[in-house]
């Protein structure tokens, strides 16, 4: 039988690269590897709608730059009243040019809600008609986000009982077990762990280490997290195994062995200065430059562990790329929080592609409100398409030829595929 020659796939001419890349990046589904969203079955934990969008802590901080209201008085206001104030200050009295404000408008536009009338009560009415499940389906479809990784914390008094009861999981929402309470505020964690039946003491004795491992095993069994995570201050240091500091001992002797045992990565989100202004509550955190040597030492000391790392300081980004070149058990991700602005996203994404090729996960959304998926990914896709077009054009100019399936393959890797490969191997 005559073997048919494989279907000839035409190469992309220089003139078609831009339109092809933009079209492919726009339609490629996303694995969003870090968010604060929740499975809709968890009810009120999943924030959604215009009042949550407007009272997002990014906008709260920006609004306080235009008013001198007493902090306690602001926090005593209901969410809709906070939203009214923020809408007036950041959208009506000033043009909403900041990325967080523009994001609200992108969400409304994507949902087909007309903001031109600037009628907040009317905008509210649009959101009232969607049940949580319909709202989730609609936003995931419009944003083309296929998988969302939650941030799950057994120390959260609203969340813990829901996990203990259990529910039929929506497989689009994956779990990540968050360890800040155990690792960063160990003294406060001890009494609660004891209350839950774990025989731990302030001293991180072998018994305590064994009990922390049991705690991690119990919650890994319950949540099936795809990674364990912690956010760390810029001053976080890691002298290596056996150090006296609780956080280092707990990581070295409990977290990393458990991650190896379950074959799941450890995510470190480094550079948060907690509550620089405590009166701003969750909006009060700031940023500090961290020591990349800590990341390098840990990747070197534990070659059988896999580390997902994102850093909050812009000044840490280049050295994080270089560190990732040295350690294949290090996967870097996201333009996190204060980096999630077009000017910085473009700079970071460009340097990551130039130093690391496609072995990165250049973005996560960090969404706290369901609808934010529409803007955080809508804005990023535009920037990624622009940078990728430049890179492919550079290649084409050397005479290298590209095909559509190759661009599709690359986009899939960058929007979650490289992460999926990293967590599997
Ligand atoms: O620690 C974290 O996961 C951070 O993302 C914080 O939640 C932060 O408040 C945030 O929402 N950043 O976008
Ligand atoms: Zn986060």
PDB file of C-alpha atoms in Angstrom, residues 61-291:
ATOM      1  CA  UNK A  61      -4.675  50.889  49.127  1.00  0.00           C
ATOM      2  CA  UNK A  62      -4.978  53.140  46.069  1.00  0.00           C
ATOM      3  CA  UNK A  63      -8.178  54.783  47.380  1.00  0.00           C
ATOM      4  CA  UNK A  64      -6.497  55.679  50.684  1.00  0.00           C
ATOM      5  CA  UNK A  65      -4.178  57.863  48.667  1.00  0.00           C
ATOM      6  CA  UNK A  66      -7.136  60.116  47.913  1.00  0.00           C
ATOM      7  CA  UNK A  67      -8.862  60.210  51.275  1.00  0.00           C
ATOM      8  CA  UNK A  68      -7.840  60.499  54.905  1.00  0.00           C
ATOM      9  CA  UNK A  69     -10.746  58.569  56.360  1.00  0.00           C
ATOM     10  CA  UNK A  70     -10.041  56.946  59.715  1.00  0.00           C
ATOM     11  CA  UNK A  71      -8.917  53.348  58.920  1.00  0.00           C
ATOM     12  CA  UNK A  72     -11.279  51.793  61.483  1.00  0.00           C
ATOM     13  CA  UNK A  73     -14.198  53.748  60.023  1.00  0.00           C
ATOM     14  CA  UNK A  74     -13.403  52.422  56.532  1.00  0.00           C
ATOM     15  CA  UNK A  75     -13.112  48.812  57.702  1.00  0.00           C
ATOM     16  CA  UNK A  76     -16.403  49.138  59.600  1.00  0.00           C
ATOM     17  CA  UNK A  77     -18.177  49.992  56.326  1.00  0.00           C
ATOM     18  CA  UNK A  78     -20.013  47.220  54.459  1.00  0.00           C
ATOM     19  CA  UNK A  79     -18.424  45.938  51.216  1.00  0.00           C
ATOM     20  CA  UNK A  80     -20.998  47.809  49.035  1.00  0.00           C
ATOM     21  CA  UNK A  81     -20.297  51.059  50.896  1.00  0.00           C
ATOM     22  CA  UNK A  82     -16.533  50.535  50.536  1.00  0.00           C
ATOM     23  CA  UNK A  83     -17.152  49.866  46.834  1.00  0.00           C
ATOM     24  CA  UNK A  84     -19.224  53.067  46.489  1.00  0.00           C
ATOM     25  CA  UNK A  85     -16.393  55.105  48.003  1.00  0.00           C
ATOM     26  CA  UNK A  86     -13.701  53.470  45.855  1.00  0.00           C
ATOM     27  CA  UNK A  87     -15.802  53.810  42.678  1.00  0.00           C
ATOM     28  CA  UNK A  88     -16.279  57.515  43.371  1.00  0.00           C
ATOM     29  CA  UNK A  89     -12.615  58.216  44.194  1.00  0.00           C
ATOM     30  CA  UNK A  90     -10.785  56.026  41.671  1.00  0.00           C
ATOM     31  CA  UNK A  91     -13.249  55.985  38.765  1.00  0.00           C
ATOM     32  CA  UNK A  92     -15.363  59.159  38.908  1.00  0.00           C
ATOM     33  CA  UNK A  93     -13.160  61.793  40.574  1.00  0.00           C
ATOM     34  CA  UNK A  94      -9.986  60.445  38.877  1.00  0.00           C
ATOM     35  CA  UNK A  95      -9.524  58.515  35.631  1.00  0.00           C
ATOM     36  CA  UNK A  96      -8.987  54.817  36.449  1.00  0.00           C
ATOM     37  CA  UNK A  97      -5.527  54.592  34.880  1.00  0.00           C
ATOM     38  CA  UNK A  98      -3.951  52.224  37.447  1.00  0.00           C
ATOM     39  CA  UNK A  99      -3.678  48.530  36.425  1.00  0.00           C
ATOM     40  CA  UNK A 100      -6.067  47.442  39.199  1.00  0.00           C
ATOM     41  CA  UNK A 101      -8.701  50.005  38.153  1.00  0.00           C
ATOM     42  CA  UNK A 102      -8.296  49.250  34.446  1.00  0.00           C
ATOM     43  CA  UNK A 103      -8.715  45.604  35.403  1.00  0.00           C
ATOM     44  CA  UNK A 104     -12.198  46.207  36.812  1.00  0.00           C
ATOM     45  CA  UNK A 105     -13.244  47.802  33.521  1.00  0.00           C
ATOM     46  CA  UNK A 106     -11.750  44.937  31.495  1.00  0.00           C
ATOM     47  CA  UNK A 107     -13.790  42.465  33.581  1.00  0.00           C
ATOM     48  CA  UNK A 108     -17.022  44.392  32.982  1.00  0.00           C
ATOM     49  CA  UNK A 109     -16.300  44.672  29.265  1.00  0.00           C
ATOM     50  CA  UNK A 110     -15.562  40.937  28.983  1.00  0.00           C
ATOM     51  CA  UNK A 111     -18.849  40.160  30.769  1.00  0.00           C
ATOM     52  CA  UNK A 112     -20.732  42.453  28.371  1.00  0.00           C
ATOM     53  CA  UNK A 113     -21.610  44.932  31.132  1.00  0.00           C
ATOM     54  CA  UNK A 114     -21.654  48.547  29.975  1.00  0.00           C
ATOM     55  CA  UNK A 115     -19.612  50.723  32.355  1.00  0.00           C
ATOM     56  CA  UNK A 116     -19.927  53.829  30.162  1.00  0.00           C
ATOM     57  CA  UNK A 117     -23.046  54.947  32.018  1.00  0.00           C
ATOM     58  CA  UNK A 118     -20.905  54.782  35.194  1.00  0.00           C
ATOM     59  CA  UNK A 119     -24.021  53.540  36.964  1.00  0.00           C
ATOM     60  CA  UNK A 120     -22.777  51.333  39.810  1.00  0.00           C
ATOM     61  CA  UNK A 121     -26.228  50.238  41.032  1.00  0.00           C
ATOM     62  CA  UNK A 122     -27.057  49.125  37.472  1.00  0.00           C
ATOM     63  CA  UNK A 123     -23.753  47.235  37.232  1.00  0.00           C
ATOM     64  CA  UNK A 124     -24.601  45.483  40.526  1.00  0.00           C
ATOM     65  CA  UNK A 125     -27.916  44.305  39.048  1.00  0.00           C
ATOM     66  CA  UNK A 126     -26.058  42.469  36.244  1.00  0.00           C
ATOM     67  CA  UNK A 127     -24.118  40.364  38.735  1.00  0.00           C
ATOM     68  CA  UNK A 128     -27.136  39.504  40.868  1.00  0.00           C
ATOM     69  CA  UNK A 129     -28.545  37.152  38.212  1.00  0.00           C
ATOM     70  CA  UNK A 130     -25.674  34.608  38.247  1.00  0.00           C
ATOM     71  CA  UNK A 131     -25.497  31.668  40.652  1.00  0.00           C
ATOM     72  CA  UNK A 132     -21.954  30.806  41.799  1.00  0.00           C
ATOM     73  CA  UNK A 133     -21.783  27.796  39.485  1.00  0.00           C
ATOM     74  CA  UNK A 134     -23.077  29.700  36.443  1.00  0.00           C
ATOM     75  CA  UNK A 135     -20.718  32.561  37.236  1.00  0.00           C
ATOM     76  CA  UNK A 136     -17.750  30.177  37.482  1.00  0.00           C
ATOM     77  CA  UNK A 137     -18.653  28.453  34.205  1.00  0.00           C
ATOM     78  CA  UNK A 138     -19.064  31.780  32.428  1.00  0.00           C
ATOM     79  CA  UNK A 139     -15.804  33.334  33.680  1.00  0.00           C
ATOM     80  CA  UNK A 140     -13.707  30.197  33.105  1.00  0.00           C
ATOM     81  CA  UNK A 141     -15.119  29.929  29.584  1.00  0.00           C
ATOM     82  CA  UNK A 142     -14.579  33.612  28.743  1.00  0.00           C
ATOM     83  CA  UNK A 143     -11.064  33.718  30.230  1.00  0.00           C
ATOM     84  CA  UNK A 144     -10.189  30.293  28.747  1.00  0.00           C
ATOM     85  CA  UNK A 145      -8.738  29.222  32.089  1.00  0.00           C
ATOM     86  CA  UNK A 146      -8.948  25.444  32.312  1.00  0.00           C
ATOM     87  CA  UNK A 147      -7.513  24.810  35.786  1.00  0.00           C
ATOM     88  CA  UNK A 148      -7.301  27.023  38.861  1.00  0.00           C
ATOM     89  CA  UNK A 149      -5.013  26.247  41.806  1.00  0.00           C
ATOM     90  CA  UNK A 150      -6.475  27.445  45.096  1.00  0.00           C
ATOM     91  CA  UNK A 151      -4.627  28.521  48.253  1.00  0.00           C
ATOM     92  CA  UNK A 152      -5.874  26.224  51.015  1.00  0.00           C
ATOM     93  CA  UNK A 153      -5.185  26.750  54.679  1.00  0.00           C
ATOM     94  CA  UNK A 154      -6.319  24.372  57.482  1.00  0.00           C
ATOM     95  CA  UNK A 155      -5.722  27.242  59.910  1.00  0.00           C
ATOM     96  CA  UNK A 156      -8.525  29.233  58.241  1.00  0.00           C
ATOM     97  CA  UNK A 157     -11.520  28.793  60.582  1.00  0.00           C
ATOM     98  CA  UNK A 158     -14.021  29.105  57.718  1.00  0.00           C
ATOM     99  CA  UNK A 159     -12.204  26.696  55.417  1.00  0.00           C
ATOM    100  CA  UNK A 160     -11.083  23.943  57.824  1.00  0.00           C
ATOM    101  CA  UNK A 161     -14.562  22.595  58.732  1.00  0.00           C
ATOM    102  CA  UNK A 162     -15.505  22.414  55.037  1.00  0.00           C
ATOM    103  CA  UNK A 163     -12.491  20.161  54.344  1.00  0.00           C
ATOM    104  CA  UNK A 164     -13.242  18.015  57.415  1.00  0.00           C
ATOM    105  CA  UNK A 165     -16.788  17.530  56.119  1.00  0.00           C
ATOM    106  CA  UNK A 166     -15.621  17.009  52.549  1.00  0.00           C
ATOM    107  CA  UNK A 167     -17.513  17.675  49.325  1.00  0.00           C
ATOM    108  CA  UNK A 168     -17.577  16.534  45.700  1.00  0.00           C
ATOM    109  CA  UNK A 169     -14.626  18.456  44.275  1.00  0.00           C
ATOM    110  CA  UNK A 170     -14.906  20.461  41.045  1.00  0.00           C
ATOM    111  CA  UNK A 171     -11.858  19.048  39.249  1.00  0.00           C
ATOM    112  CA  UNK A 172     -11.184  22.468  37.670  1.00  0.00           C
ATOM    113  CA  UNK A 173     -10.163  23.690  41.158  1.00  0.00           C
ATOM    114  CA  UNK A 174      -6.967  22.063  42.441  1.00  0.00           C
ATOM    115  CA  UNK A 175      -5.649  22.437  45.979  1.00  0.00           C
ATOM    116  CA  UNK A 176      -2.363  23.850  47.263  1.00  0.00           C
ATOM    117  CA  UNK A 177      -1.581  23.374  50.966  1.00  0.00           C
ATOM    118  CA  UNK A 178      -0.440  26.666  52.449  1.00  0.00           C
ATOM    119  CA  UNK A 179       2.043  26.530  55.341  1.00  0.00           C
ATOM    120  CA  UNK A 180       2.525  30.150  56.466  1.00  0.00           C
ATOM    121  CA  UNK A 181       0.826  29.570  59.834  1.00  0.00           C
ATOM    122  CA  UNK A 182       3.003  26.540  60.625  1.00  0.00           C
ATOM    123  CA  UNK A 183       6.293  27.868  59.253  1.00  0.00           C
ATOM    124  CA  UNK A 184       6.195  31.642  59.691  1.00  0.00           C
ATOM    125  CA  UNK A 185       4.185  31.919  62.910  1.00  0.00           C
ATOM    126  CA  UNK A 186       5.229  28.661  64.583  1.00  0.00           C
ATOM    127  CA  UNK A 187       4.680  29.846  68.199  1.00  0.00           C
ATOM    128  CA  UNK A 188       1.024  30.647  67.403  1.00  0.00           C
ATOM    129  CA  UNK A 189       0.619  27.388  65.479  1.00  0.00           C
ATOM    130  CA  UNK A 190       1.740  25.128  68.361  1.00  0.00           C
ATOM    131  CA  UNK A 191      -1.397  25.461  70.547  1.00  0.00           C
ATOM    132  CA  UNK A 192      -3.712  24.984  67.569  1.00  0.00           C
ATOM    133  CA  UNK A 193      -1.870  21.912  66.353  1.00  0.00           C
ATOM    134  CA  UNK A 194      -2.060  20.511  69.880  1.00  0.00           C
ATOM    135  CA  UNK A 195      -5.799  21.278  69.968  1.00  0.00           C
ATOM    136  CA  UNK A 196      -6.150  19.196  66.775  1.00  0.00           C
ATOM    137  CA  UNK A 197      -4.327  16.266  68.379  1.00  0.00           C
ATOM    138  CA  UNK A 198      -0.755  16.765  67.157  1.00  0.00           C
ATOM    139  CA  UNK A 199       1.745  16.315  69.993  1.00  0.00           C
ATOM    140  CA  UNK A 200       3.986  19.282  69.181  1.00  0.00           C
ATOM    141  CA  UNK A 201       5.965  21.635  71.447  1.00  0.00           C
ATOM    142  CA  UNK A 202       7.604  24.993  70.778  1.00  0.00           C
ATOM    143  CA  UNK A 203      10.937  23.180  70.781  1.00  0.00           C
ATOM    144  CA  UNK A 204      11.212  21.479  67.378  1.00  0.00           C
ATOM    145  CA  UNK A 205      12.184  18.116  68.931  1.00  0.00           C
ATOM    146  CA  UNK A 206      12.218  14.880  66.890  1.00  0.00           C
ATOM    147  CA  UNK A 207       8.732  14.146  68.297  1.00  0.00           C
ATOM    148  CA  UNK A 208       7.498  17.548  67.166  1.00  0.00           C
ATOM    149  CA  UNK A 209       9.018  17.075  63.723  1.00  0.00           C
ATOM    150  CA  UNK A 210       7.315  13.678  63.433  1.00  0.00           C
ATOM    151  CA  UNK A 211       3.975  15.215  64.451  1.00  0.00           C
ATOM    152  CA  UNK A 212       4.317  18.067  61.942  1.00  0.00           C
ATOM    153  CA  UNK A 213       4.967  15.445  59.273  1.00  0.00           C
ATOM    154  CA  UNK A 214       1.780  13.645  60.413  1.00  0.00           C
ATOM    155  CA  UNK A 215      -0.136  16.930  60.159  1.00  0.00           C
ATOM    156  CA  UNK A 216       1.168  17.436  56.596  1.00  0.00           C
ATOM    157  CA  UNK A 217       0.406  13.834  55.630  1.00  0.00           C
ATOM    158  CA  UNK A 218      -3.134  14.106  57.020  1.00  0.00           C
ATOM    159  CA  UNK A 219      -3.885  17.261  55.021  1.00  0.00           C
ATOM    160  CA  UNK A 220      -2.198  16.008  51.862  1.00  0.00           C
ATOM    161  CA  UNK A 221      -4.426  12.937  52.045  1.00  0.00           C
ATOM    162  CA  UNK A 222      -7.489  15.162  52.605  1.00  0.00           C
ATOM    163  CA  UNK A 223      -6.765  17.954  50.085  1.00  0.00           C
ATOM    164  CA  UNK A 224      -4.637  16.165  47.451  1.00  0.00           C
ATOM    165  CA  UNK A 225      -2.642  19.381  46.909  1.00  0.00           C
ATOM    166  CA  UNK A 226      -0.481  19.675  43.798  1.00  0.00           C
ATOM    167  CA  UNK A 227       2.153  21.510  45.818  1.00  0.00           C
ATOM    168  CA  UNK A 228       2.880  22.808  49.329  1.00  0.00           C
ATOM    169  CA  UNK A 229       3.444  26.579  49.557  1.00  0.00           C
ATOM    170  CA  UNK A 230       4.667  29.314  51.864  1.00  0.00           C
ATOM    171  CA  UNK A 231       5.201  33.051  51.514  1.00  0.00           C
ATOM    172  CA  UNK A 232       8.445  34.223  53.097  1.00  0.00           C
ATOM    173  CA  UNK A 233       9.903  37.584  54.170  1.00  0.00           C
ATOM    174  CA  UNK A 234      12.849  39.157  52.300  1.00  0.00           C
ATOM    175  CA  UNK A 235      15.070  38.384  55.315  1.00  0.00           C
ATOM    176  CA  UNK A 236      14.346  34.625  55.056  1.00  0.00           C
ATOM    177  CA  UNK A 237      17.590  32.779  55.347  1.00  0.00           C
ATOM    178  CA  UNK A 238      18.480  29.169  55.177  1.00  0.00           C
ATOM    179  CA  UNK A 239      21.657  28.062  56.861  1.00  0.00           C
ATOM    180  CA  UNK A 240      20.950  24.499  55.854  1.00  0.00           C
ATOM    181  CA  UNK A 241      19.793  21.290  57.635  1.00  0.00           C
ATOM    182  CA  UNK A 242      19.973  21.146  61.425  1.00  0.00           C
ATOM    183  CA  UNK A 243      19.805  24.915  61.946  1.00  0.00           C
ATOM    184  CA  UNK A 244      18.240  26.134  65.192  1.00  0.00           C
ATOM    185  CA  UNK A 245      15.574  28.442  63.719  1.00  0.00           C
ATOM    186  CA  UNK A 246      12.156  26.693  63.793  1.00  0.00           C
ATOM    187  CA  UNK A 247      11.338  27.631  60.207  1.00  0.00           C
ATOM    188  CA  UNK A 248      14.588  26.160  58.836  1.00  0.00           C
ATOM    189  CA  UNK A 249      14.284  22.991  60.912  1.00  0.00           C
ATOM    190  CA  UNK A 250      10.624  22.538  59.998  1.00  0.00           C
ATOM    191  CA  UNK A 251      11.357  22.998  56.300  1.00  0.00           C
ATOM    192  CA  UNK A 252      14.477  20.799  56.289  1.00  0.00           C
ATOM    193  CA  UNK A 253      13.173  18.003  58.512  1.00  0.00           C
ATOM    194  CA  UNK A 254       9.429  17.990  57.929  1.00  0.00           C
ATOM    195  CA  UNK A 255       8.287  19.847  54.796  1.00  0.00           C
ATOM    196  CA  UNK A 256      10.955  18.761  52.304  1.00  0.00           C
ATOM    197  CA  UNK A 257      10.997  15.058  53.311  1.00  0.00           C
ATOM    198  CA  UNK A 258       7.183  14.985  53.108  1.00  0.00           C
ATOM    199  CA  UNK A 259       7.292  16.661  49.669  1.00  0.00           C
ATOM    200  CA  UNK A 260       9.787  14.028  48.514  1.00  0.00           C
ATOM    201  CA  UNK A 261       7.646  11.234  49.961  1.00  0.00           C
ATOM    202  CA  UNK A 262       4.548  12.464  48.143  1.00  0.00           C
ATOM    203  CA  UNK A 263       6.525  13.564  45.081  1.00  0.00           C
ATOM    204  CA  UNK A 264       5.116  17.100  45.134  1.00  0.00           C
ATOM    205  CA  UNK A 265       6.988  20.412  44.830  1.00  0.00           C
ATOM    206  CA  UNK A 266       7.517  23.042  47.518  1.00  0.00           C
ATOM    207  CA  UNK A 267       6.536  26.560  46.435  1.00  0.00           C
ATOM    208  CA  UNK A 268       8.357  29.487  48.035  1.00  0.00           C
ATOM    209  CA  UNK A 269       6.956  32.974  47.464  1.00  0.00           C
ATOM    210  CA  UNK A 270       9.714  35.247  48.730  1.00  0.00           C
ATOM    211  CA  UNK A 271       9.911  38.954  49.484  1.00  0.00           C
ATOM    212  CA  UNK A 272       6.767  39.972  51.402  1.00  0.00           C
ATOM    213  CA  UNK A 273       7.165  42.498  54.194  1.00  0.00           C
ATOM    214  CA  UNK A 274       3.992  41.687  56.158  1.00  0.00           C
ATOM    215  CA  UNK A 275       1.833  44.547  57.472  1.00  0.00           C
ATOM    216  CA  UNK A 276       4.187  47.437  56.783  1.00  0.00           C
ATOM    217  CA  UNK A 277       1.058  49.449  57.460  1.00  0.00           C
ATOM    218  CA  UNK A 278      -1.057  47.212  59.730  1.00  0.00           C
ATOM    219  CA  UNK A 279      -4.015  49.602  59.542  1.00  0.00           C
ATOM    220  CA  UNK A 280      -4.449  48.648  55.887  1.00  0.00           C
ATOM    221  CA  UNK A 281      -4.951  44.994  56.915  1.00  0.00           C
ATOM    222  CA  UNK A 282      -4.377  42.673  53.899  1.00  0.00           C
ATOM    223  CA  UNK A 283      -3.580  45.774  51.817  1.00  0.00           C
ATOM    224  CA  UNK A 284      -0.772  46.678  54.229  1.00  0.00           C
ATOM    225  CA  UNK A 285       1.972  44.324  53.015  1.00  0.00           C
ATOM    226  CA  UNK A 286       5.035  45.666  51.259  1.00  0.00           C
ATOM    227  CA  UNK A 287       8.048  44.316  49.337  1.00  0.00           C
ATOM    228  CA  UNK A 288      11.734  43.793  50.061  1.00  0.00           C
ATOM    229  CA  UNK A 289      14.770  42.540  48.123  1.00  0.00           C
ATOM    230  CA  UNK A 290      15.653  38.979  49.194  1.00  0.00           C
ATOM    231  CA  UNK A 291      18.888  36.974  49.056  1.00  0.00           C
TER     232      UNK A 291
END
